[in-house]
CSV table of C-alpha atoms and ligand atoms in Angstrom, one decimal:
chain,number,residue,atom,x,y,z
A,1,MET,CA,-173.2,-46.6,179.0
A,2,ASN,CA,-173.5,-45.3,182.6
A,3,SER,CA,-176.7,-43.2,182.7
A,4,GLY,CA,-176.0,-41.7,186.2
A,5,LEU,CA,-172.3,-41.1,185.4
A,6,GLU,CA,-171.3,-42.8,188.8
A,7,ASP,CA,-167.6,-43.1,189.0
A,8,VAL,CA,-167.1,-41.0,185.9
A,9,ILE,CA,-164.5,-38.3,186.6
A,10,ALA,CA,-165.5,-35.1,184.8
A,11,ALA,CA,-163.4,-32.5,186.5
A,12,GLU,CA,-160.2,-31.9,188.5
A,13,THR,CA,-160.9,-29.5,191.4
A,14,VAL,CA,-159.0,-27.9,194.2
A,15,LEU,CA,-162.3,-26.9,195.9
A,16,SER,CA,-163.7,-29.8,197.8
A,17,ASP,CA,-163.4,-33.6,198.3
A,18,VAL,CA,-166.3,-35.8,199.4
A,19,ASP,CA,-164.6,-38.7,201.1
A,20,GLY,CA,-167.4,-41.2,201.4
A,21,ALA,CA,-165.4,-44.1,202.7
A,22,ASN,CA,-164.1,-42.1,205.7
A,23,GLY,CA,-167.2,-39.9,206.2
A,24,ARG,CA,-165.2,-36.7,205.6
A,25,LEU,CA,-165.8,-33.5,203.6
A,26,VAL,CA,-162.7,-31.4,202.9
A,27,ILE,CA,-163.0,-27.9,201.5
A,28,ARG,CA,-159.7,-26.3,200.2
A,29,GLY,CA,-157.7,-28.6,202.5
A,30,ILE,CA,-159.7,-28.0,205.7
A,31,SER,CA,-162.1,-30.5,207.1
A,32,LEU,CA,-165.7,-29.4,207.5
A,33,ASP,CA,-165.7,-30.5,211.1
A,34,GLU,CA,-163.1,-27.7,211.7
A,35,LEU,CA,-164.7,-25.2,209.4
A,36,VAL,CA,-168.1,-25.2,211.0
A,37,THR,CA,-166.6,-24.2,214.4
A,38,THR,CA,-164.3,-21.6,213.1
A,39,SER,CA,-165.6,-19.9,210.0
A,40,SER,CA,-168.2,-17.3,209.0
A,41,TYR,CA,-170.0,-17.7,205.7
A,42,GLU,CA,-168.1,-14.7,204.4
A,43,GLU,CA,-164.8,-16.5,205.2
A,44,MET,CA,-166.0,-19.5,203.3
A,45,VAL,CA,-166.7,-17.2,200.3
A,46,GLY,CA,-163.2,-15.9,200.5
A,47,LEU,CA,-161.7,-19.4,200.8
A,48,LEU,CA,-163.6,-20.7,197.8
A,49,PHE,CA,-163.0,-17.6,195.6
A,50,ASP,CA,-159.3,-17.4,196.4
A,51,GLY,CA,-157.3,-17.6,193.1
A,52,PHE,CA,-160.5,-17.5,191.0
A,53,LEU,CA,-161.7,-14.0,191.6
A,54,THR,CA,-160.1,-10.8,193.0
A,55,VAL,CA,-161.5,-10.6,196.5
A,56,SER,CA,-161.6,-7.4,198.5
A,57,HIS,CA,-159.7,-7.3,201.8
A,58,ASP,CA,-163.0,-6.5,203.5
A,59,LEU,CA,-165.2,-9.2,202.1
A,60,PRO,CA,-168.0,-8.8,204.7
A,61,ARG,CA,-168.4,-5.2,203.8
A,62,ALA,CA,-168.3,-5.9,200.0
A,63,LEU,CA,-170.9,-8.6,200.4
A,64,GLY,CA,-173.0,-6.2,202.6
A,65,ASP,CA,-172.8,-3.6,199.8
A,66,ALA,CA,-173.8,-6.3,197.2
A,67,ARG,CA,-176.9,-7.1,199.4
A,68,VAL,CA,-177.9,-3.4,199.3
A,69,GLU,CA,-177.2,-3.3,195.6
A,70,VAL,CA,-179.5,-6.2,194.6
A,71,PHE,CA,-182.3,-5.2,196.9
A,72,GLY,CA,-183.8,-2.9,194.3
A,73,HIS,CA,-184.7,-5.9,192.2
A,74,ALA,CA,-187.1,-7.1,194.9
A,75,ALA,CA,-189.3,-4.1,194.2
A,76,THR,CA,-189.8,-5.4,190.6
A,77,ALA,CA,-191.5,-8.6,191.9
A,78,ASP,CA,-195.0,-8.4,190.6
A,79,ALA,CA,-198.0,-10.4,191.8
A,80,GLU,CA,-197.4,-13.2,189.2
A,81,LEU,CA,-193.8,-13.6,190.4
A,82,VAL,CA,-194.8,-13.6,194.1
A,83,ALA,CA,-197.4,-16.3,193.4
A,84,LEU,CA,-194.7,-18.7,192.1
A,85,SER,CA,-193.1,-21.2,194.5
A,86,PRO,CA,-190.3,-19.4,196.4
A,87,VAL,CA,-187.5,-21.2,194.5
A,88,ASP,CA,-189.1,-20.3,191.1
A,89,GLY,CA,-189.6,-16.7,192.3
A,90,LEU,CA,-186.0,-16.6,193.4
A,91,ARG,CA,-184.8,-17.9,190.0
A,92,ALA,CA,-186.9,-15.3,188.2
A,93,LEU,CA,-185.5,-12.5,190.2
A,94,MET,CA,-181.9,-13.8,189.9
A,95,ALA,CA,-182.3,-13.9,186.1
A,96,ARG,CA,-182.6,-10.1,186.2
A,97,LEU,CA,-178.9,-9.9,187.2
A,98,GLY,CA,-176.6,-9.4,184.3
A,99,ASP,CA,-173.9,-11.9,183.3
A,100,GLY,CA,-170.2,-11.4,184.0
A,101,GLU,CA,-167.1,-13.1,185.2
A,102,ASP,CA,-166.0,-10.4,187.7
A,103,ILE,CA,-166.1,-10.2,191.5
A,104,GLY,CA,-169.0,-7.7,191.4
A,105,THR,CA,-171.2,-10.2,189.5
A,106,ALA,CA,-170.1,-12.9,191.8
A,107,LEU,CA,-170.9,-11.0,195.0
A,108,ARG,CA,-174.3,-9.9,193.6
A,109,LEU,CA,-175.1,-13.6,193.0
A,110,VAL,CA,-174.0,-14.6,196.5
A,111,ALA,CA,-176.2,-11.8,197.9
A,112,ALA,CA,-179.2,-12.5,195.8
A,113,PRO,CA,-180.7,-15.6,197.5
A,114,ALA,CA,-180.2,-14.1,200.9
A,115,VAL,CA,-182.0,-10.9,199.9
A,116,PHE,CA,-184.7,-12.2,197.5
A,117,THR,CA,-185.8,-15.1,199.7
A,118,PRO,CA,-186.9,-13.1,202.7
A,119,ALA,CA,-188.3,-10.4,200.4
A,120,LEU,CA,-190.5,-12.9,198.5
A,121,LEU,CA,-191.6,-14.6,201.7
A,122,ARG,CA,-192.7,-11.3,203.1
A,123,LEU,CA,-194.4,-10.2,199.9
A,124,ARG,CA,-196.4,-13.4,199.9
A,125,LEU,CA,-197.7,-12.5,203.3
A,126,GLY,CA,-198.6,-9.0,202.1
A,127,LEU,CA,-195.7,-7.4,204.1
A,128,GLU,CA,-193.1,-5.0,202.8
A,129,PRO,CA,-189.6,-6.4,202.1
A,130,ILE,CA,-187.0,-5.2,204.6
A,131,ALA,CA,-183.9,-3.5,203.2
A,132,PRO,CA,-180.5,-5.1,203.9
A,133,ASP,CA,-178.1,-3.6,206.5
A,134,PHE,CA,-174.5,-3.8,205.0
A,135,SER,CA,-173.0,-3.6,208.5
A,136,LEU,CA,-174.4,-6.9,209.7
A,137,GLY,CA,-173.1,-10.4,209.1
A,138,HIS,CA,-174.6,-12.2,206.1
A,139,ALA,CA,-176.5,-14.8,208.2
A,140,GLN,CA,-177.6,-12.2,210.8
A,141,ASP,CA,-178.9,-9.8,208.1
A,142,THR,CA,-180.7,-12.6,206.3
A,143,LEU,CA,-182.7,-13.5,209.4
A,144,ARG,CA,-183.4,-9.8,210.1
A,145,MET,CA,-184.7,-9.3,206.6
A,146,LEU,CA,-187.0,-12.3,207.2
A,147,THR,CA,-188.5,-11.4,210.6
A,148,GLY,CA,-187.9,-7.7,211.0
A,149,THR,CA,-185.9,-8.2,214.2
A,150,ILE,CA,-182.2,-8.7,215.0
A,151,PRO,CA,-181.8,-12.5,215.5
A,152,THR,CA,-180.3,-13.9,218.7
A,153,LYS,CA,-176.6,-14.8,218.6
A,154,GLU,CA,-177.6,-18.5,218.6
A,155,GLN,CA,-180.0,-18.0,215.7
A,156,ALA,CA,-177.5,-16.1,213.6
A,157,SER,CA,-174.8,-18.6,214.4
A,158,ALA,CA,-177.1,-21.6,213.5
A,159,LEU,CA,-177.9,-20.1,210.1
A,160,ASN,CA,-174.2,-19.3,209.6
A,161,ARG,CA,-173.3,-22.9,210.4
A,162,TYR,CA,-175.9,-24.2,208.0
A,163,LEU,CA,-174.6,-22.0,205.1
A,164,VAL,CA,-171.0,-23.1,205.9
A,165,THR,CA,-172.1,-26.8,206.0
A,166,VAL,CA,-173.7,-26.7,202.5
A,167,VAL,CA,-171.3,-24.3,200.7
A,168,ASP,CA,-169.7,-26.9,198.5
A,169,HIS,CA,-169.9,-30.7,198.0
A,170,GLY,CA,-167.8,-32.0,195.1
A,171,LEU,CA,-169.4,-32.6,191.7
A,172,ASN,CA,-173.0,-32.9,192.9
A,173,ALA,CA,-175.8,-32.4,190.2
A,174,SER,CA,-176.2,-28.7,190.6
A,175,THR,CA,-172.5,-28.0,190.6
A,176,PHE,CA,-172.0,-30.2,187.5
A,177,ALA,CA,-174.8,-28.2,185.8
A,178,ALA,CA,-173.1,-25.0,186.7
A,179,ARG,CA,-169.8,-26.3,185.3
A,180,VAL,CA,-171.3,-27.4,182.1
A,181,VAL,CA,-172.7,-23.9,181.5
A,182,ALA,CA,-169.4,-22.3,182.6
A,183,SER,CA,-167.5,-24.5,180.1
A,184,THR,CA,-169.3,-22.6,177.3
A,185,GLN,CA,-168.0,-19.3,178.8
A,186,ALA,CA,-171.6,-18.1,179.2
A,187,GLY,CA,-171.0,-16.1,182.4
A,188,LEU,CA,-171.5,-16.6,186.1
A,189,THR,CA,-175.2,-15.6,186.3
A,190,SER,CA,-176.0,-18.3,183.6
A,191,SER,CA,-174.0,-20.9,185.6
A,192,VAL,CA,-175.7,-20.0,188.9
A,193,LEU,CA,-179.2,-20.2,187.3
A,194,ALA,CA,-178.3,-23.7,185.9
A,195,GLY,CA,-177.2,-24.7,189.4
A,196,LEU,CA,-180.3,-23.4,191.0
A,197,SER,CA,-182.5,-25.1,188.4
A,198,ALA,CA,-180.8,-28.5,189.2
A,199,LEU,CA,-181.0,-27.9,192.9
A,200,LYS,CA,-184.8,-27.4,193.0
A,201,GLY,CA,-185.5,-31.0,192.1
A,202,PRO,CA,-186.7,-33.3,194.9
A,203,LEU,CA,-183.8,-35.7,194.3
A,204,HIS,CA,-181.3,-33.0,195.1
A,205,GLY,CA,-182.2,-29.9,197.2
A,206,GLY,CA,-185.8,-30.5,197.8
A,207,ALA,CA,-185.6,-33.3,200.5
A,208,PRO,CA,-185.8,-31.6,204.0
A,209,GLY,CA,-189.5,-30.7,203.8
A,210,PRO,CA,-190.4,-34.5,203.7
A,211,VAL,CA,-188.4,-35.0,207.0
A,212,LEU,CA,-190.9,-32.6,208.7
A,213,ASP,CA,-193.8,-34.4,207.1
A,214,MET,CA,-192.4,-37.7,208.6
A,215,LEU,CA,-192.2,-36.1,212.1
A,216,ASP,CA,-195.8,-34.8,211.7
A,217,GLY,CA,-196.8,-38.3,210.6
A,218,VAL,CA,-195.1,-40.0,213.6
A,219,GLY,CA,-196.9,-37.6,216.0
A,220,THR,CA,-195.7,-38.8,219.4
A,221,LEU,CA,-192.4,-40.2,220.9
A,222,GLN,CA,-193.9,-43.6,221.8
A,223,ASP,CA,-195.4,-44.1,218.3
A,224,ALA,CA,-192.0,-43.7,216.6
A,225,PRO,CA,-190.9,-47.3,216.3
A,226,ALA,CA,-194.2,-48.7,215.2
A,227,TRP,CA,-194.8,-45.8,212.7
A,228,LEU,CA,-191.4,-46.2,211.1
A,229,ASP,CA,-191.8,-50.0,211.0
A,230,ASP,CA,-195.1,-49.6,209.1
A,231,ALA,CA,-193.5,-47.1,206.7
A,232,LEU,CA,-190.7,-49.5,205.9
A,233,ALA,CA,-193.2,-52.4,205.5
A,234,ARG,CA,-195.1,-50.2,203.0
A,235,GLY,CA,-191.8,-50.0,201.0
A,236,GLU,CA,-191.2,-46.4,201.9
A,237,ARG,CA,-187.8,-44.7,202.5
A,238,LEU,CA,-187.2,-43.1,205.8
A,239,MET,CA,-186.5,-39.5,205.0
A,240,GLY,CA,-183.2,-38.1,206.2
A,241,PHE,CA,-181.3,-41.4,206.2
A,242,GLY,CA,-178.8,-42.9,203.7
A,243,HIS,CA,-176.5,-41.4,201.2
A,244,ARG,CA,-175.1,-42.3,197.8
A,245,VAL,CA,-171.5,-41.5,198.7
A,246,TYR,CA,-171.1,-41.4,202.5
A,247,ARG,CA,-170.8,-44.9,204.0
A,248,VAL,CA,-169.9,-44.4,207.6
A,249,ARG,CA,-171.3,-40.9,208.5
A,250,ASP,CA,-172.4,-37.7,206.8
A,251,PRO,CA,-170.2,-35.1,208.4
A,252,ARG,CA,-172.8,-32.4,207.5
A,253,ALA,CA,-175.4,-34.2,209.7
A,254,ASP,CA,-173.1,-34.1,212.7
A,255,ALA,CA,-172.4,-30.3,212.1
A,256,LEU,CA,-176.1,-29.5,211.9
A,257,LYS,CA,-177.0,-31.7,214.9
A,258,GLY,CA,-174.6,-29.5,216.9
A,259,ALA,CA,-176.3,-26.4,215.7
A,260,VAL,CA,-179.8,-27.8,216.5
A,261,ARG,CA,-178.7,-28.7,220.0
A,262,MET,CA,-177.3,-25.1,220.5
A,263,LEU,CA,-180.6,-23.6,219.2
A,264,SER,CA,-182.5,-25.9,221.6
A,265,ALA,CA,-180.4,-24.9,224.6
A,266,SER,CA,-181.2,-21.2,223.8
A,267,GLY,CA,-184.9,-22.0,223.8
A,268,ALA,CA,-185.4,-21.5,220.0
A,269,ILE,CA,-186.6,-25.1,219.6
A,270,GLU,CA,-189.5,-26.4,221.6
A,271,PRO,CA,-188.0,-29.2,223.8
A,272,GLY,CA,-190.8,-31.6,222.7
A,273,ARG,CA,-189.9,-31.1,219.0
A,274,LEU,CA,-186.2,-32.0,219.6
A,275,ALA,CA,-187.1,-35.0,221.8
A,276,LEU,CA,-189.5,-36.3,219.1
A,277,ALA,CA,-186.8,-35.8,216.4
A,278,GLU,CA,-184.1,-37.6,218.5
A,279,ALA,CA,-186.5,-40.5,219.3
A,280,VAL,CA,-187.4,-40.8,215.6
A,281,GLU,CA,-183.7,-40.7,214.6
A,282,GLN,CA,-182.8,-43.4,217.2
A,283,ALA,CA,-185.7,-45.6,216.2
A,284,ALA,CA,-185.0,-45.2,212.5
A,285,LEU,CA,-181.3,-46.1,212.9
A,286,ASP,CA,-182.1,-49.2,215.0
A,287,LEU,CA,-184.7,-50.3,212.5
A,288,LEU,CA,-182.5,-49.7,209.4
A,289,LYS,CA,-179.7,-51.7,211.1
A,290,ARG,CA,-182.1,-54.6,211.7
A,291,LYS,CA,-183.9,-54.5,208.3
A,292,LYS,CA,-181.0,-53.5,206.0
A,293,PRO,CA,-178.0,-55.1,207.8
A,294,ASP,CA,-175.9,-55.2,204.6
A,295,ARG,CA,-176.2,-51.5,204.0
A,296,PRO,CA,-174.9,-48.8,206.3
A,297,LEU,CA,-177.7,-46.3,206.5
A,298,GLU,CA,-176.9,-43.3,208.8
A,299,THR,CA,-178.5,-39.9,209.4
A,300,ASN,CA,-177.9,-37.6,206.4
A,301,VAL,CA,-177.7,-33.8,206.1
A,302,GLU,CA,-181.4,-33.4,205.5
A,303,PHE,CA,-182.6,-34.6,208.9
A,304,TYR,CA,-181.2,-31.8,211.0
A,305,THR,CA,-181.5,-29.3,208.2
A,306,ALA,CA,-185.2,-29.7,208.5
A,307,LEU,CA,-185.3,-29.0,212.2
A,308,LEU,CA,-182.8,-26.1,212.0
A,309,LEU,CA,-184.6,-24.2,209.2
A,310,GLU,CA,-188.0,-24.8,210.8
A,311,ALA,CA,-186.7,-23.3,214.1
A,312,LEU,CA,-185.3,-20.3,212.2
A,313,GLY,CA,-188.7,-19.5,210.8
A,314,PHE,CA,-188.3,-20.5,207.2
A,315,PRO,CA,-191.4,-22.2,205.7
A,316,ARG,CA,-190.9,-25.7,204.3
A,317,ASP,CA,-191.4,-24.6,200.7
A,318,ALA,CA,-188.5,-22.2,201.0
A,319,PHE,CA,-185.9,-24.6,202.3
A,320,THR,CA,-184.4,-25.1,198.8
A,321,CYS,CA,-183.9,-21.3,198.6
A,322,VAL,CA,-181.9,-21.4,201.9
A,323,PHE,CA,-179.8,-24.3,200.5
A,324,ALA,CA,-179.1,-22.0,197.5
A,325,MET,CA,-178.0,-19.2,199.8
A,326,GLY,CA,-175.1,-21.4,200.9
A,327,ARG,CA,-174.3,-23.4,197.8
A,328,VAL,CA,-174.3,-20.4,195.5
A,329,SER,CA,-170.6,-19.6,196.4
A,330,GLY,CA,-169.6,-23.2,195.5
A,331,TRP,CA,-171.3,-22.9,192.1
A,332,ILE,CA,-169.5,-19.7,191.4
A,333,ALA,CA,-166.1,-21.0,192.5
A,334,HIS,CA,-166.6,-24.2,190.3
A,335,ALA,CA,-167.8,-22.1,187.4
A,336,ARG,CA,-164.6,-20.0,187.6
A,337,GLU,CA,-162.4,-23.0,187.9
A,338,GLN,CA,-164.1,-24.5,184.9
A,339,ALA,CA,-164.0,-21.4,182.8
A,340,LEU,CA,-160.4,-20.7,183.6
A,341,GLY,CA,-158.9,-24.1,183.2
A,342,GLY,CA,-161.4,-26.5,181.7
A,343,ARG,CA,-162.5,-27.3,178.2
A,344,LEU,CA,-166.0,-27.3,176.7
A,345,ILE,CA,-167.9,-30.2,178.3
A,346,ARG,CA,-169.4,-32.1,175.4
A,347,PRO,CA,-170.0,-35.8,176.0
A,348,LYS,CA,-171.4,-38.2,173.4
A,349,SER,CA,-174.7,-40.1,173.3
A,350,VAL,CA,-175.5,-43.4,171.7
A,351,TYR,CA,-178.2,-43.2,169.0
A,352,VAL,CA,-180.9,-45.8,169.6
A,353,GLY,CA,-183.6,-44.3,167.3
A,354,PRO,CA,-184.7,-45.5,163.8
A,355,VAL,CA,-182.2,-45.4,161.0
A,356,PRO,CA,-182.9,-43.8,157.6
A,357,LYS,CA,-184.3,-46.1,155.0
A,358,VAL,CA,-181.6,-46.8,152.4
A,359,ALA,CA,-183.0,-46.2,148.8
A,360,ALA,CA,-183.1,-49.5,146.8
B,1,COA,N1,-184.9,-45.8,204.1
B,1,COA,C1,-185.1,-47.1,203.9
B,1,COA,N2,-184.3,-47.8,203.1
B,1,COA,C2,-183.3,-47.2,202.5
B,1,COA,C3,-183.0,-45.8,202.7
B,1,COA,C4,-183.9,-45.1,203.6
B,1,COA,N3,-183.7,-43.8,203.8
B,1,COA,N4,-182.0,-45.4,201.9
B,1,COA,C5,-181.6,-46.5,201.3
B,1,COA,N5,-182.4,-47.6,201.6
B,1,COA,C6,-182.2,-48.9,201.1
B,1,COA,C7,-182.9,-49.1,199.8
B,1,COA,O1,-184.3,-49.5,200.0
B,1,COA,C8,-182.1,-50.3,199.2
B,1,COA,O2,-182.5,-51.5,199.8
B,1,COA,P1,-182.6,-52.8,199.0
B,1,COA,O3,-181.2,-53.0,198.5
B,1,COA,O4,-183.0,-53.8,200.0
B,1,COA,O5,-183.5,-52.6,197.9
B,1,COA,C9,-180.7,-49.9,199.7
B,1,COA,O6,-180.9,-49.2,200.9
B,1,COA,C10,-179.9,-49.1,198.6
B,1,COA,O7,-180.7,-48.1,198.1
B,1,COA,P2,-180.2,-47.1,197.0
B,1,COA,O8,-181.4,-46.3,196.5
B,1,COA,O9,-179.5,-47.9,195.9
B,1,COA,O10,-179.2,-46.3,197.7
B,1,COA,P3,-178.5,-44.9,197.3
B,1,COA,O11,-177.3,-44.9,198.0
B,1,COA,O12,-178.5,-44.7,195.8
B,1,COA,O13,-179.6,-43.9,197.9
B,1,COA,C11,-180.5,-42.0,198.9
B,1,COA,C12,-179.2,-42.7,198.5
B,1,COA,C13,-180.2,-40.7,199.6
B,1,COA,C14,-181.3,-41.6,197.6
B,1,COA,C15,-181.4,-42.9,199.8
B,1,COA,O14,-180.6,-43.3,200.9
B,1,COA,C16,-182.7,-42.3,200.2
B,1,COA,O15,-183.7,-42.4,199.4
B,1,COA,N6,-182.8,-41.7,201.4
B,1,COA,C17,-184.0,-41.1,201.8
B,1,COA,C18,-184.2,-39.7,201.2
B,1,COA,C19,-183.2,-38.7,201.7
B,1,COA,O16,-183.0,-38.6,202.9
B,1,COA,N7,-182.7,-37.9,200.8
B,1,COA,C20,-181.7,-36.9,201.1
B,1,COA,C21,-180.3,-37.3,200.7
B,1,COA,S1,-179.1,-36.2,201.3
């Protein structure tokens, strides 16, 4: 038995390929390195949905309309729901969307995390949620609904790049969960809720917060090598380094590092914060090379995600919701692929409990 199902092939997909040996992520035949410099999030939704859902020729407008459509649900968030963690609150609001297999359901599901996350964060602060503006880009509108002001070009472009970077990633745990539910023909909302429930776990989508805790712990540039050395000596893992599949590089880390540098050049990141992060990254890579020479341990997606989402004004406990804003389109595309072409997923277990007593 293989309890983690490593190396078990459970689906054929045309959506994405995580090539760990070469440090490459390919989405529908195009490398992520190229997609992050050329594509809007809306274009990624179109790319992933192509052949699985009937997509309107004006997808940005259709998605804008879907944001407006789901906003009404934010008004139904009562004090009990607002007191939940942001990802639990998001899941509760998304559960109010009806199930279906059509493009309308799909777009409402894509819109929901982008609309509900800012609304919940504002309600928590005692502020009114801000209604969506269908005419804006998805990333731009999300930041406007969070802060109340139109973001700079660099801020909107940084969030767009983040959403493109995390949109799909092979058969990760949340995508697998979404496909299992889709294999029962339960509907897209049910599949997305399964994906979101899997994503919230700290072993999957909940890791970037601890990267910031590590930067806080290190404190100053000069202290980085000694602090990291001590952490390793205590048997701790350095947050934001290493990956189960990527062996040479995590292409998502490179994509986000570029976005963080762009934000920094525009003044949206305090120079000291970036300098500290770069010193910690370099010290960590040097240390890991020395202490774990047999294991290639490179910077992973979470390291620069943490800096990027912090700079855009998202609180640490909402980082998983922003991850869901991007990954939701991947879950939907995989759910459709599974529902259209796959069979009911029903593996076997090995019974290791007591056996019935045989009557004498
Ligand atoms: N810091 C220190 N050591 C690390 C490490 C890290 N970030 N990541 C892996 N290692 C070491 C382990 O201690 C282990 O060493 P050992 O063989 O001497 O015991 C070896 O590398 C293999 O660890 P393993 O847990 O089998 O690797 P994995 O490939 O299954 O782990 C992660 C992948 C992501 C879970 C792991 O790299 C990690 O915990 N990273 C930190 C958390 C993180 O950034 N998570 C976000 C992932 S996107």
